[in-house]
Amino acid sequence: PAKTMDELVSLCKRRGFIFQGSEIYGGMQGAYDYGPLGVELKNNLKDAWWRAMVYDRDDVEGLDAAIIQNKYVYKYSGHEDTFTDPMVDCHDCKARMRADHMKDIKVCDQCGSTKVTEPRDFNLMFKTNVGPMVNEESYTYLRPETAQGIFTNFKNVVDSTSRALPFGIAQIGKSFRNEITPRNFIFRVREFEQMELEFFCKPGEDEQWHDTWVKLRKQWWLDQGLAEENIQFEYVTGDDLAHYSKATVDILYKFPHGYEELEGVANRTDYDLGSHTKAQEEFGLSAKVKKNEHSTTKLAVRDLEENKNVVPFCIEPSAGLDRGVLAVLTEAYTEEELENGSSRIVLKLKPHLAPIKVAVLPLKKNKTEIVEAAKAIKNRLQKLGLGRILFENTGNVGKGYRRHDEVGTPLCITVDFDTIEQEGAPVTVRHRDTMAQEVVNTADLPSFILNYFVN
Ligand code: ATP
């Protein structure tokens, strides 16, 4: 794994994974842009999540809700009142910082001064104006989590799919938090993506489902290539629990800057549906909620056994996609000494996450037949639907191998003279991790490649 954040930042910029946002204007703190390879890696991680959470299960539906929502969503979700971090100001250098990392000794992390203010609450939501009029009523917020769009669509999804408990709704999308101190590359940013599942169950079955989801989510991260020894659980207690949570287990990963949260699995009880529902008094809610004077809809389901309407409990595994990208990059980053005394950087990404699945390299740059044969192979493999297959004609295969090691391309195919001489001629397939080369007949290539990636 990577030892420092700097080596990752440098690789990401050099090879086109991740760039500082608005770089040509001096940057924008807490915002990053995903480059040609970064967008592929990120999409692959999203796809893996969607497959595991939606396609592989038969009890989860997908959703893609709007980012801007009615301001009442945030009034009743509790975010307007309580989605804050404690902030302190330094009297000496005027810096502002998040206070909850400071523990008992309060020292400015910019200048070292101990002259800092008492912590005060800072709301992390971005406020924005909607429509051409600017007045006291015309505001809303950018969503700080995707979850609220799931709760507000609960009834729509139940009515349109006839779902009964237990079932879940999954969503991937952007969230925004005006973090006081964004830092550690893409770990803490102001614009990020979340992969969230809200899993609804009967009250009383919540603790069991919570345990189940913690286990399932850990296994999923292992399937993405994270090593078990680099994952820890943290049981969140007391003041650190979010306003909606009865119990939260954080899944921590050993990032270059230490063990930090990758995903939180929270038991949100009946808080959210209870907060957003009409006729709250009918349901005997367990959570303490604000009295709702605006909702038009009951967010409950019929419990046929008990013959009454109940507001389900909700278990939420909420993962940060950017933190996921950072974790898989950290884990995959490998520096290897080779037998001949040189060294190489290899990104040992799981094949399903690799930005480029296969690179097809003609051995000779100017030999038309070889180049055409390589292009034909690329086109054929691209149709398999595995992701990006790259045709690359630089004429320097050795350099190509090194570059593809560094960006994690699992297989390179070299096309040389032999290939053009007869139908079904052999090509050389070179493996990223072992650097082993094997000869495969072009006629067998599609099934060889499919077998390699689809398993
Ligand atoms: P932290 O304590 O690190 O601020 P959190 O507990 O506030 O995180 P949650 O509200 O549980 O985070 O959000 C769920 C997930 O969303 C987190 O586990 C993380 O992966 C991701 N996430 C939250 N805030 C950020 C951020 N500022 N930048 C990147 N990812 C984030």
mmCIF file of N, CA and C in Angstrom, residues 150-265:
data_model
loop_
_atom_site.group_PDB
_atom_site.id
_atom_site.type_symbol
_atom_site.label_atom_id
_atom_site.label_comp_id
_atom_site.label_asym_id
_atom_site.label_seq_id
_atom_site.Cartn_x
_atom_site.Cartn_y
_atom_site.Cartn_z
ATOM 1 N N ILE A 150 -34.429 9.664 -0.493
ATOM 2 C CA ILE A 150 -35.008 8.319 -0.345
ATOM 3 C C ILE A 150 -36.210 8.368 0.598
ATOM 4 N N PHE A 151 -36.065 9.077 1.706
ATOM 5 C CA PHE A 151 -37.183 9.139 2.657
ATOM 6 C C PHE A 151 -38.389 9.846 2.045
ATOM 7 N N THR A 152 -38.135 10.951 1.310
ATOM 8 C CA THR A 152 -39.275 11.691 0.763
ATOM 9 C C THR A 152 -39.959 10.914 -0.367
ATOM 10 N N ASN A 153 -39.260 9.946 -0.955
ATOM 11 C CA ASN A 153 -39.868 9.120 -2.009
ATOM 12 C C ASN A 153 -40.354 7.763 -1.507
ATOM 13 N N PHE A 154 -40.306 7.580 -0.207
ATOM 14 C CA PHE A 154 -40.663 6.266 0.360
ATOM 15 C C PHE A 154 -42.008 5.768 -0.163
ATOM 16 N N LYS A 155 -43.017 6.636 -0.079
ATOM 17 C CA LYS A 155 -44.371 6.219 -0.479
ATOM 18 C C LYS A 155 -44.436 5.963 -1.985
ATOM 19 N N ASN A 156 -43.777 6.801 -2.760
ATOM 20 C CA ASN A 156 -43.761 6.594 -4.211
ATOM 21 C C ASN A 156 -43.192 5.232 -4.575
ATOM 22 N N VAL A 157 -42.112 4.866 -3.920
ATOM 23 C CA VAL A 157 -41.471 3.586 -4.239
ATOM 24 C C VAL A 157 -42.348 2.424 -3.771
ATOM 25 N N VAL A 158 -42.898 2.529 -2.564
ATOM 26 C CA VAL A 158 -43.768 1.454 -2.070
ATOM 27 C C VAL A 158 -44.973 1.280 -2.995
ATOM 28 N N ASP A 159 -45.603 2.387 -3.360
ATOM 29 C CA ASP A 159 -46.811 2.289 -4.188
ATOM 30 C C ASP A 159 -46.519 1.770 -5.589
ATOM 31 N N SER A 160 -45.364 2.135 -6.125
ATOM 32 C CA SER A 160 -45.097 1.737 -7.512
ATOM 33 C C SER A 160 -44.465 0.360 -7.626
ATOM 34 N N THR A 161 -43.961 -0.196 -6.526
ATOM 35 C CA THR A 161 -43.310 -1.511 -6.609
ATOM 36 C C THR A 161 -44.005 -2.566 -5.755
ATOM 37 N N SER A 162 -44.992 -2.168 -4.969
ATOM 38 C CA SER A 162 -45.681 -3.077 -4.041
ATOM 39 C C SER A 162 -44.734 -3.788 -3.090
ATOM 40 N N ARG A 163 -43.734 -3.105 -2.641
ATOM 41 C CA ARG A 163 -42.778 -3.698 -1.702
ATOM 42 C C ARG A 163 -43.377 -3.867 -0.307
ATOM 43 N N ALA A 164 -43.007 -4.963 0.341
ATOM 44 C CA ALA A 164 -43.353 -5.158 1.757
ATOM 45 C C ALA A 164 -42.048 -5.255 2.536
ATOM 46 N N LEU A 165 -42.092 -4.996 3.842
ATOM 47 C CA LEU A 165 -40.887 -5.053 4.667
ATOM 48 C C LEU A 165 -40.368 -6.479 4.768
ATOM 49 N N PRO A 166 -39.070 -6.685 4.877
ATOM 50 C CA PRO A 166 -38.031 -5.669 4.773
ATOM 51 C C PRO A 166 -37.609 -5.447 3.317
ATOM 52 N N PHE A 167 -37.267 -4.213 3.003
ATOM 53 C CA PHE A 167 -36.741 -3.914 1.667
ATOM 54 C C PHE A 167 -35.920 -2.635 1.757
ATOM 55 N N GLY A 168 -35.132 -2.375 0.706
ATOM 56 C CA GLY A 168 -34.269 -1.202 0.743
ATOM 57 C C GLY A 168 -34.396 -0.353 -0.505
ATOM 58 N N ILE A 169 -33.915 0.887 -0.397
ATOM 59 C CA ILE A 169 -33.802 1.780 -1.552
ATOM 60 C C ILE A 169 -32.362 2.288 -1.601
ATOM 61 N N ALA A 170 -31.738 2.128 -2.781
ATOM 62 C CA ALA A 170 -30.319 2.472 -2.934
ATOM 63 C C ALA A 170 -30.180 3.684 -3.838
ATOM 64 N N GLN A 171 -29.198 4.503 -3.533
ATOM 65 C CA GLN A 171 -28.976 5.700 -4.347
ATOM 66 C C GLN A 171 -27.500 6.103 -4.302
ATOM 67 N N ILE A 172 -27.005 6.552 -5.461
ATOM 68 C CA ILE A 172 -25.649 7.095 -5.527
ATOM 69 C C ILE A 172 -25.752 8.527 -6.034
ATOM 70 N N GLY A 173 -25.083 9.450 -5.397
ATOM 71 C CA GLY A 173 -25.128 10.817 -5.922
ATOM 72 C C GLY A 173 -24.285 11.775 -5.128
ATOM 73 N N LYS A 174 -24.241 13.006 -5.646
ATOM 74 C CA LYS A 174 -23.419 14.045 -5.027
ATOM 75 C C LYS A 174 -24.045 14.556 -3.743
ATOM 76 N N SER A 175 -23.192 14.883 -2.799
ATOM 77 C CA SER A 175 -23.596 15.581 -1.586
ATOM 78 C C SER A 175 -22.611 16.711 -1.349
ATOM 79 N N PHE A 176 -23.048 17.680 -0.578
ATOM 80 C CA PHE A 176 -22.245 18.895 -0.370
ATOM 81 C C PHE A 176 -22.202 19.246 1.107
ATOM 82 N N ARG A 177 -21.016 19.500 1.598
ATOM 83 C CA ARG A 177 -20.890 19.967 2.981
ATOM 84 C C ARG A 177 -19.836 21.051 3.010
ATOM 85 N N ASN A 178 -20.188 22.145 3.638
ATOM 86 C CA ASN A 178 -19.255 23.259 3.728
ATOM 87 C C ASN A 178 -18.270 22.995 4.866
ATOM 88 N N GLU A 179 -17.438 21.980 4.672
ATOM 89 C CA GLU A 179 -16.487 21.563 5.700
ATOM 90 C C GLU A 179 -15.622 22.746 6.139
ATOM 91 N N ILE A 180 -15.407 22.846 7.418
ATOM 92 C CA ILE A 180 -14.611 23.966 7.933
ATOM 93 C C ILE A 180 -13.164 23.834 7.468
ATOM 94 N N THR A 181 -12.643 22.633 7.562
ATOM 95 C CA THR A 181 -11.258 22.415 7.129
ATOM 96 C C THR A 181 -11.149 21.173 6.239
ATOM 97 N N PRO A 182 -11.403 21.366 4.920
ATOM 98 C CA PRO A 182 -11.206 20.229 4.016
ATOM 99 C C PRO A 182 -9.722 19.879 3.986
ATOM 100 N N ARG A 183 -9.405 18.600 3.972
ATOM 101 C CA ARG A 183 -7.985 18.228 3.906
ATOM 102 C C ARG A 183 -7.808 16.757 3.556
ATOM 103 N N ASN A 184 -6.535 16.391 3.426
ATOM 104 C CA ASN A 184 -6.184 15.016 3.072
ATOM 105 C C ASN A 184 -6.744 14.602 1.709
ATOM 106 N N PHE A 185 -6.425 15.442 0.694
ATOM 107 C CA PHE A 185 -6.738 15.095 -0.697
ATOM 108 C C PHE A 185 -8.239 14.888 -0.831
ATOM 109 N N ILE A 186 -8.703 13.779 -1.401
ATOM 110 C CA ILE A 186 -10.143 13.591 -1.589
ATOM 111 C C ILE A 186 -10.818 12.985 -0.369
ATOM 112 N N PHE A 187 -10.107 12.924 0.755
ATOM 113 C CA PHE A 187 -10.727 12.320 1.940
ATOM 114 C C PHE A 187 -11.823 13.211 2.518
ATOM 115 N N ARG A 188 -11.501 14.473 2.756
ATOM 116 C CA ARG A 188 -12.522 15.392 3.278
ATOM 117 C C ARG A 188 -12.651 16.563 2.317
ATOM 118 N N VAL A 189 -13.735 16.566 1.574
ATOM 119 C CA VAL A 189 -13.949 17.585 0.556
ATOM 120 C C VAL A 189 -15.321 18.223 0.742
ATOM 121 N N ARG A 190 -15.584 19.275 -0.019
ATOM 122 C CA ARG A 190 -16.867 19.973 0.155
ATOM 123 C C ARG A 190 -17.930 19.457 -0.819
ATOM 124 N N GLU A 191 -17.479 18.852 -1.901
ATOM 125 C CA GLU A 191 -18.399 18.215 -2.851
ATOM 126 C C GLU A 191 -17.928 16.784 -3.015
ATOM 127 N N PHE A 192 -18.823 15.838 -2.755
ATOM 128 C CA PHE A 192 -18.406 14.432 -2.828
ATOM 129 C C PHE A 192 -19.601 13.578 -3.214
ATOM 130 N N GLU A 193 -19.323 12.302 -3.459
ATOM 131 C CA GLU A 193 -20.413 11.398 -3.804
ATOM 132 C C GLU A 193 -20.595 10.365 -2.709
ATOM 133 N N GLN A 194 -21.857 10.029 -2.492
ATOM 134 C CA GLN A 194 -22.170 8.999 -1.502
ATOM 135 C C GLN A 194 -22.902 7.845 -2.173
ATOM 136 N N MET A 195 -22.704 6.668 -1.615
ATOM 137 C CA MET A 195 -23.447 5.485 -2.056
ATOM 138 C C MET A 195 -24.232 5.046 -0.828
ATOM 139 N N GLU A 196 -25.542 5.280 -0.879
ATOM 140 C CA GLU A 196 -26.333 5.070 0.334
ATOM 141 C C GLU A 196 -27.470 4.088 0.106
ATOM 142 N N LEU A 197 -27.643 3.225 1.082
ATOM 143 C CA LEU A 197 -28.787 2.327 1.101
ATOM 144 C C LEU A 197 -29.604 2.653 2.338
ATOM 145 N N GLU A 198 -30.909 2.807 2.166
ATOM 146 C CA GLU A 198 -31.793 2.889 3.332
ATOM 147 C C GLU A 198 -32.583 1.593 3.314
ATOM 148 N N PHE A 199 -32.363 0.800 4.344
ATOM 149 C CA PHE A 199 -32.999 -0.523 4.394
ATOM 150 C C PHE A 199 -34.080 -0.500 5.469
ATOM 151 N N PHE A 200 -35.334 -0.682 5.043
ATOM 152 C CA PHE A 200 -36.475 -0.525 5.950
ATOM 153 C C PHE A 200 -36.923 -1.875 6.493
ATOM 154 N N CYS A 201 -37.128 -1.916 7.806
ATOM 155 C CA CYS A 201 -37.551 -3.185 8.425
ATOM 156 C C CYS A 201 -38.539 -2.902 9.546
ATOM 157 N N LYS A 202 -39.091 -3.975 10.077
ATOM 158 C CA LYS A 202 -40.026 -3.830 11.199
ATOM 159 C C LYS A 202 -39.280 -3.384 12.442
ATOM 160 N N PRO A 203 -39.926 -2.544 13.244
ATOM 161 C CA PRO A 203 -39.339 -2.215 14.548
ATOM 162 C C PRO A 203 -39.113 -3.527 15.317
ATOM 163 N N GLY A 204 -37.973 -3.644 15.959
ATOM 164 C CA GLY A 204 -37.692 -4.900 16.677
ATOM 165 C C GLY A 204 -36.756 -5.795 15.885
ATOM 166 N N GLU A 205 -36.791 -5.630 14.537
ATOM 167 C CA GLU A 205 -35.846 -6.405 13.716
ATOM 168 C C GLU A 205 -34.645 -5.549 13.328
ATOM 169 N N ASP A 206 -34.624 -4.326 13.834
ATOM 170 C CA ASP A 206 -33.607 -3.361 13.401
ATOM 171 C C ASP A 206 -32.195 -3.750 13.840
ATOM 172 N N GLU A 207 -32.067 -4.250 15.069
ATOM 173 C CA GLU A 207 -30.707 -4.516 15.561
ATOM 174 C C GLU A 207 -30.063 -5.666 14.791
ATOM 175 N N GLN A 208 -30.910 -6.650 14.492
ATOM 176 C CA GLN A 208 -30.431 -7.794 13.712
ATOM 177 C C GLN A 208 -29.986 -7.355 12.305
ATOM 178 N N TRP A 209 -30.797 -6.517 11.671
ATOM 179 C CA TRP A 209 -30.437 -6.026 10.332
ATOM 180 C C TRP A 209 -29.195 -5.132 10.376
ATOM 181 N N HIS A 210 -29.061 -4.397 11.449
ATOM 182 C CA HIS A 210 -27.877 -3.549 11.601
ATOM 183 C C HIS A 210 -26.610 -4.418 11.594
ATOM 184 N N ASP A 211 -26.624 -5.469 12.407
ATOM 185 C CA ASP A 211 -25.470 -6.396 12.438
ATOM 186 C C ASP A 211 -25.207 -6.985 11.057
ATOM 187 N N THR A 212 -26.290 -7.412 10.403
ATOM 188 C CA THR A 212 -26.147 -8.029 9.082
ATOM 189 C C THR A 212 -25.486 -7.066 8.106
ATOM 190 N N TRP A 213 -25.937 -5.814 8.097
ATOM 191 C CA TRP A 213 -25.400 -4.864 7.131
ATOM 192 C C TRP A 213 -23.953 -4.502 7.421
ATOM 193 N N VAL A 214 -23.587 -4.460 8.690
ATOM 194 C CA VAL A 214 -22.173 -4.192 9.008
ATOM 195 C C VAL A 214 -21.302 -5.291 8.399
ATOM 196 N N LYS A 215 -21.734 -6.530 8.547
ATOM 197 C CA LYS A 215 -20.950 -7.656 8.007
ATOM 198 C C LYS A 215 -20.904 -7.624 6.475
ATOM 199 N N LEU A 216 -22.083 -7.390 5.872
ATOM 200 C CA LEU A 216 -22.141 -7.381 4.401
ATOM 201 C C LEU A 216 -21.268 -6.277 3.819
ATOM 202 N N ARG A 217 -21.293 -5.123 4.468
ATOM 203 C CA ARG A 217 -20.528 -3.992 3.941
ATOM 204 C C ARG A 217 -19.023 -4.214 4.077
ATOM 205 N N LYS A 218 -18.629 -4.813 5.183
ATOM 206 C CA LYS A 218 -17.196 -5.102 5.325
ATOM 207 C C LYS A 218 -16.757 -6.067 4.211
ATOM 208 N N GLN A 219 -17.582 -7.090 4.002
ATOM 209 C CA GLN A 219 -17.230 -8.066 2.964
ATOM 210 C C GLN A 219 -17.122 -7.393 1.593
ATOM 211 N N TRP A 220 -18.016 -6.449 1.333
ATOM 212 C CA TRP A 220 -17.962 -5.758 0.032
ATOM 213 C C TRP A 220 -16.648 -5.006 -0.129
ATOM 214 N N TRP A 221 -16.198 -4.363 0.905
ATOM 215 C CA TRP A 221 -14.918 -3.637 0.806
ATOM 216 C C TRP A 221 -13.760 -4.617 0.599
ATOM 217 N N LEU A 222 -13.846 -5.781 1.223
ATOM 218 C CA LEU A 222 -12.810 -6.800 0.975
ATOM 219 C C LEU A 222 -12.847 -7.215 -0.497
ATOM 220 N N ASP A 223 -14.050 -7.347 -1.044
ATOM 221 C CA ASP A 223 -14.200 -7.719 -2.459
ATOM 222 C C ASP A 223 -13.631 -6.646 -3.396
ATOM 223 N N GLN A 224 -13.534 -5.423 -2.911
ATOM 224 C CA GLN A 224 -12.940 -4.358 -3.734
ATOM 225 C C GLN A 224 -11.413 -4.336 -3.598
ATOM 226 N N GLY A 225 -10.885 -5.280 -2.825
ATOM 227 C CA GLY A 225 -9.435 -5.415 -2.750
ATOM 228 C C GLY A 225 -8.807 -4.891 -1.464
ATOM 229 N N LEU A 226 -9.595 -4.289 -0.574
ATOM 230 C CA LEU A 226 -8.995 -3.808 0.675
ATOM 231 C C LEU A 226 -8.589 -5.014 1.531
ATOM 232 N N ALA A 227 -7.431 -4.884 2.198
ATOM 233 C CA ALA A 227 -6.953 -5.994 3.018
ATOM 234 C C ALA A 227 -7.639 -5.947 4.378
ATOM 235 N N GLU A 228 -7.994 -7.120 4.862
ATOM 236 C CA GLU A 228 -8.700 -7.210 6.140
ATOM 237 C C GLU A 228 -7.928 -6.516 7.263
ATOM 238 N N GLU A 229 -6.588 -6.647 7.223
ATOM 239 C CA GLU A 229 -5.792 -6.061 8.318
ATOM 240 C C GLU A 229 -5.813 -4.535 8.309
ATOM 241 N N ASN A 230 -6.303 -3.936 7.215
ATOM 242 C CA ASN A 230 -6.370 -2.469 7.156
ATOM 243 C C ASN A 230 -7.761 -1.917 7.443
ATOM 244 N N ILE A 231 -8.658 -2.788 7.882
ATOM 245 C CA ILE A 231 -10.030 -2.360 8.182
ATOM 246 C C ILE A 231 -10.304 -2.538 9.672
ATOM 247 N N GLN A 232 -10.955 -1.548 10.253
ATOM 248 C CA GLN A 232 -11.369 -1.652 11.657
ATOM 249 C C GLN A 232 -12.806 -1.178 11.790
ATOM 250 N N PHE A 233 -13.451 -1.610 12.871
ATOM 251 C CA PHE A 233 -14.772 -1.069 13.209
ATOM 252 C C PHE A 233 -14.628 -0.091 14.359
ATOM 253 N N GLU A 234 -15.466 0.945 14.341
ATOM 254 C CA GLU A 234 -15.536 1.825 15.500
ATOM 255 C C GLU A 234 -17.002 1.934 15.890
ATOM 256 N N TYR A 235 -17.273 1.680 17.161
ATOM 257 C CA TYR A 235 -18.660 1.761 17.634
ATOM 258 C C TYR A 235 -18.877 3.167 18.168
ATOM 259 N N VAL A 236 -19.686 3.944 17.446
ATOM 260 C CA VAL A 236 -19.870 5.360 17.792
ATOM 261 C C VAL A 236 -20.821 5.467 18.976
ATOM 262 N N THR A 237 -20.443 6.303 19.948
ATOM 263 C CA THR A 237 -21.266 6.415 21.151
ATOM 264 C C THR A 237 -21.515 7.879 21.512
ATOM 265 N N GLY A 238 -22.458 8.080 22.407
ATOM 266 C CA GLY A 238 -22.706 9.370 23.065
ATOM 267 C C GLY A 238 -22.832 10.539 22.116
ATOM 268 N N ASP A 239 -22.079 11.595 22.398
ATOM 269 C CA ASP A 239 -22.167 12.848 21.645
ATOM 270 C C ASP A 239 -21.796 12.691 20.178
ATOM 271 N N ASP A 240 -20.993 11.680 19.879
ATOM 272 C CA ASP A 240 -20.563 11.512 18.491
ATOM 273 C C ASP A 240 -21.657 10.920 17.603
ATOM 274 N N LEU A 241 -22.721 10.390 18.210
ATOM 275 C CA LEU A 241 -23.815 9.840 17.404
ATOM 276 C C LEU A 241 -24.559 10.971 16.705
ATOM 277 N N ALA A 242 -24.918 10.740 15.433
ATOM 278 C CA ALA A 242 -25.694 11.742 14.700
ATOM 279 C C ALA A 242 -27.076 11.884 15.342
ATOM 280 N N HIS A 243 -27.738 13.009 15.041
ATOM 281 C CA HIS A 243 -29.012 13.295 15.709
ATOM 282 C C HIS A 243 -30.083 12.239 15.453
ATOM 283 N N TYR A 244 -29.940 11.472 14.371
ATOM 284 C CA TYR A 244 -30.969 10.502 14.009
ATOM 285 C C TYR A 244 -30.645 9.085 14.476
ATOM 286 N N SER A 245 -29.479 8.892 15.067
ATOM 287 C CA SER A 245 -28.999 7.507 15.202
ATOM 288 C C SER A 245 -29.147 6.919 16.601
ATOM 289 N N LYS A 246 -29.544 5.618 16.610
ATOM 290 C CA LYS A 246 -29.599 4.870 17.862
ATOM 291 C C LYS A 246 -28.280 4.133 18.065
ATOM 292 N N ALA A 247 -27.665 3.724 16.976
ATOM 293 C CA ALA A 247 -26.367 3.045 17.052
ATOM 294 C C ALA A 247 -25.683 3.193 15.698
ATOM 295 N N THR A 248 -24.392 3.431 15.708
ATOM 296 C CA THR A 248 -23.651 3.537 14.449
ATOM 297 C C THR A 248 -22.344 2.770 14.559
ATOM 298 N N VAL A 249 -22.059 1.990 13.524
ATOM 299 C CA VAL A 249 -20.756 1.344 13.438
ATOM 300 C C VAL A 249 -20.030 1.965 12.250
ATOM 301 N N ASP A 250 -18.896 2.586 12.508
ATOM 302 C CA ASP A 250 -18.102 3.131 11.414
ATOM 303 C C ASP A 250 -17.109 2.078 10.939
ATOM 304 N N ILE A 251 -17.002 1.956 9.624
ATOM 305 C CA ILE A 251 -15.977 1.081 9.050
ATOM 306 C C ILE A 251 -14.791 1.980 8.725
ATOM 307 N N LEU A 252 -13.672 1.746 9.381
ATOM 308 C CA LEU A 252 -12.490 2.582 9.196
ATOM 309 C C LEU A 252 -11.491 1.867 8.295
ATOM 310 N N TYR A 253 -10.769 2.658 7.513
ATOM 311 C CA TYR A 253 -9.704 2.098 6.687
ATOM 312 C C TYR A 253 -8.397 2.814 7.036
ATOM 313 N N LYS A 254 -7.306 2.085 6.883
ATOM 314 C CA LYS A 254 -5.999 2.663 7.186
ATOM 315 C C LYS A 254 -5.507 3.494 5.994
ATOM 316 N N PHE A 255 -5.975 4.727 5.919
ATOM 317 C CA PHE A 255 -5.528 5.663 4.876
ATOM 318 C C PHE A 255 -4.089 6.078 5.178
ATOM 319 N N PRO A 256 -3.413 6.729 4.221
ATOM 320 C CA PRO A 256 -2.035 7.165 4.509
ATOM 321 C C PRO A 256 -1.957 8.079 5.734
ATOM 322 N N HIS A 257 -3.043 8.799 6.057
ATOM 323 C CA HIS A 257 -3.001 9.678 7.228
ATOM 324 C C HIS A 257 -3.571 9.007 8.477
ATOM 325 N N GLY A 258 -3.803 7.710 8.421
ATOM 326 C CA GLY A 258 -4.244 6.992 9.615
ATOM 327 C C GLY A 258 -5.603 6.339 9.422
ATOM 328 N N TYR A 259 -6.062 5.637 10.461
ATOM 329 C CA TYR A 259 -7.386 4.997 10.401
ATOM 330 C C TYR A 259 -8.466 6.051 10.446
ATOM 331 N N GLU A 260 -9.316 6.079 9.424
ATOM 332 C CA GLU A 260 -10.398 7.064 9.366
ATOM 333 C C GLU A 260 -11.633 6.427 8.738
ATOM 334 N N GLU A 261 -12.769 7.105 8.922
ATOM 335 C CA GLU A 261 -14.042 6.549 8.460
ATOM 336 C C GLU A 261 -14.137 6.464 6.933
ATOM 337 N N LEU A 262 -14.526 5.277 6.481
ATOM 338 C CA LEU A 262 -14.769 5.018 5.072
ATOM 339 C C LEU A 262 -16.278 4.956 4.830
ATOM 340 N N GLU A 263 -16.956 4.356 5.775
ATOM 341 C CA GLU A 263 -18.403 4.166 5.666
ATOM 342 C C GLU A 263 -18.998 4.126 7.064
ATOM 343 N N GLY A 264 -20.213 4.655 7.192
ATOM 344 C CA GLY A 264 -20.919 4.558 8.465
ATOM 345 C C GLY A 264 -22.159 3.698 8.284
ATOM 346 N N VAL A 265 -22.391 2.778 9.215
ATOM 347 C CA VAL A 265 -23.618 1.975 9.150
ATOM 348 C C VAL A 265 -24.454 2.338 10.375
#
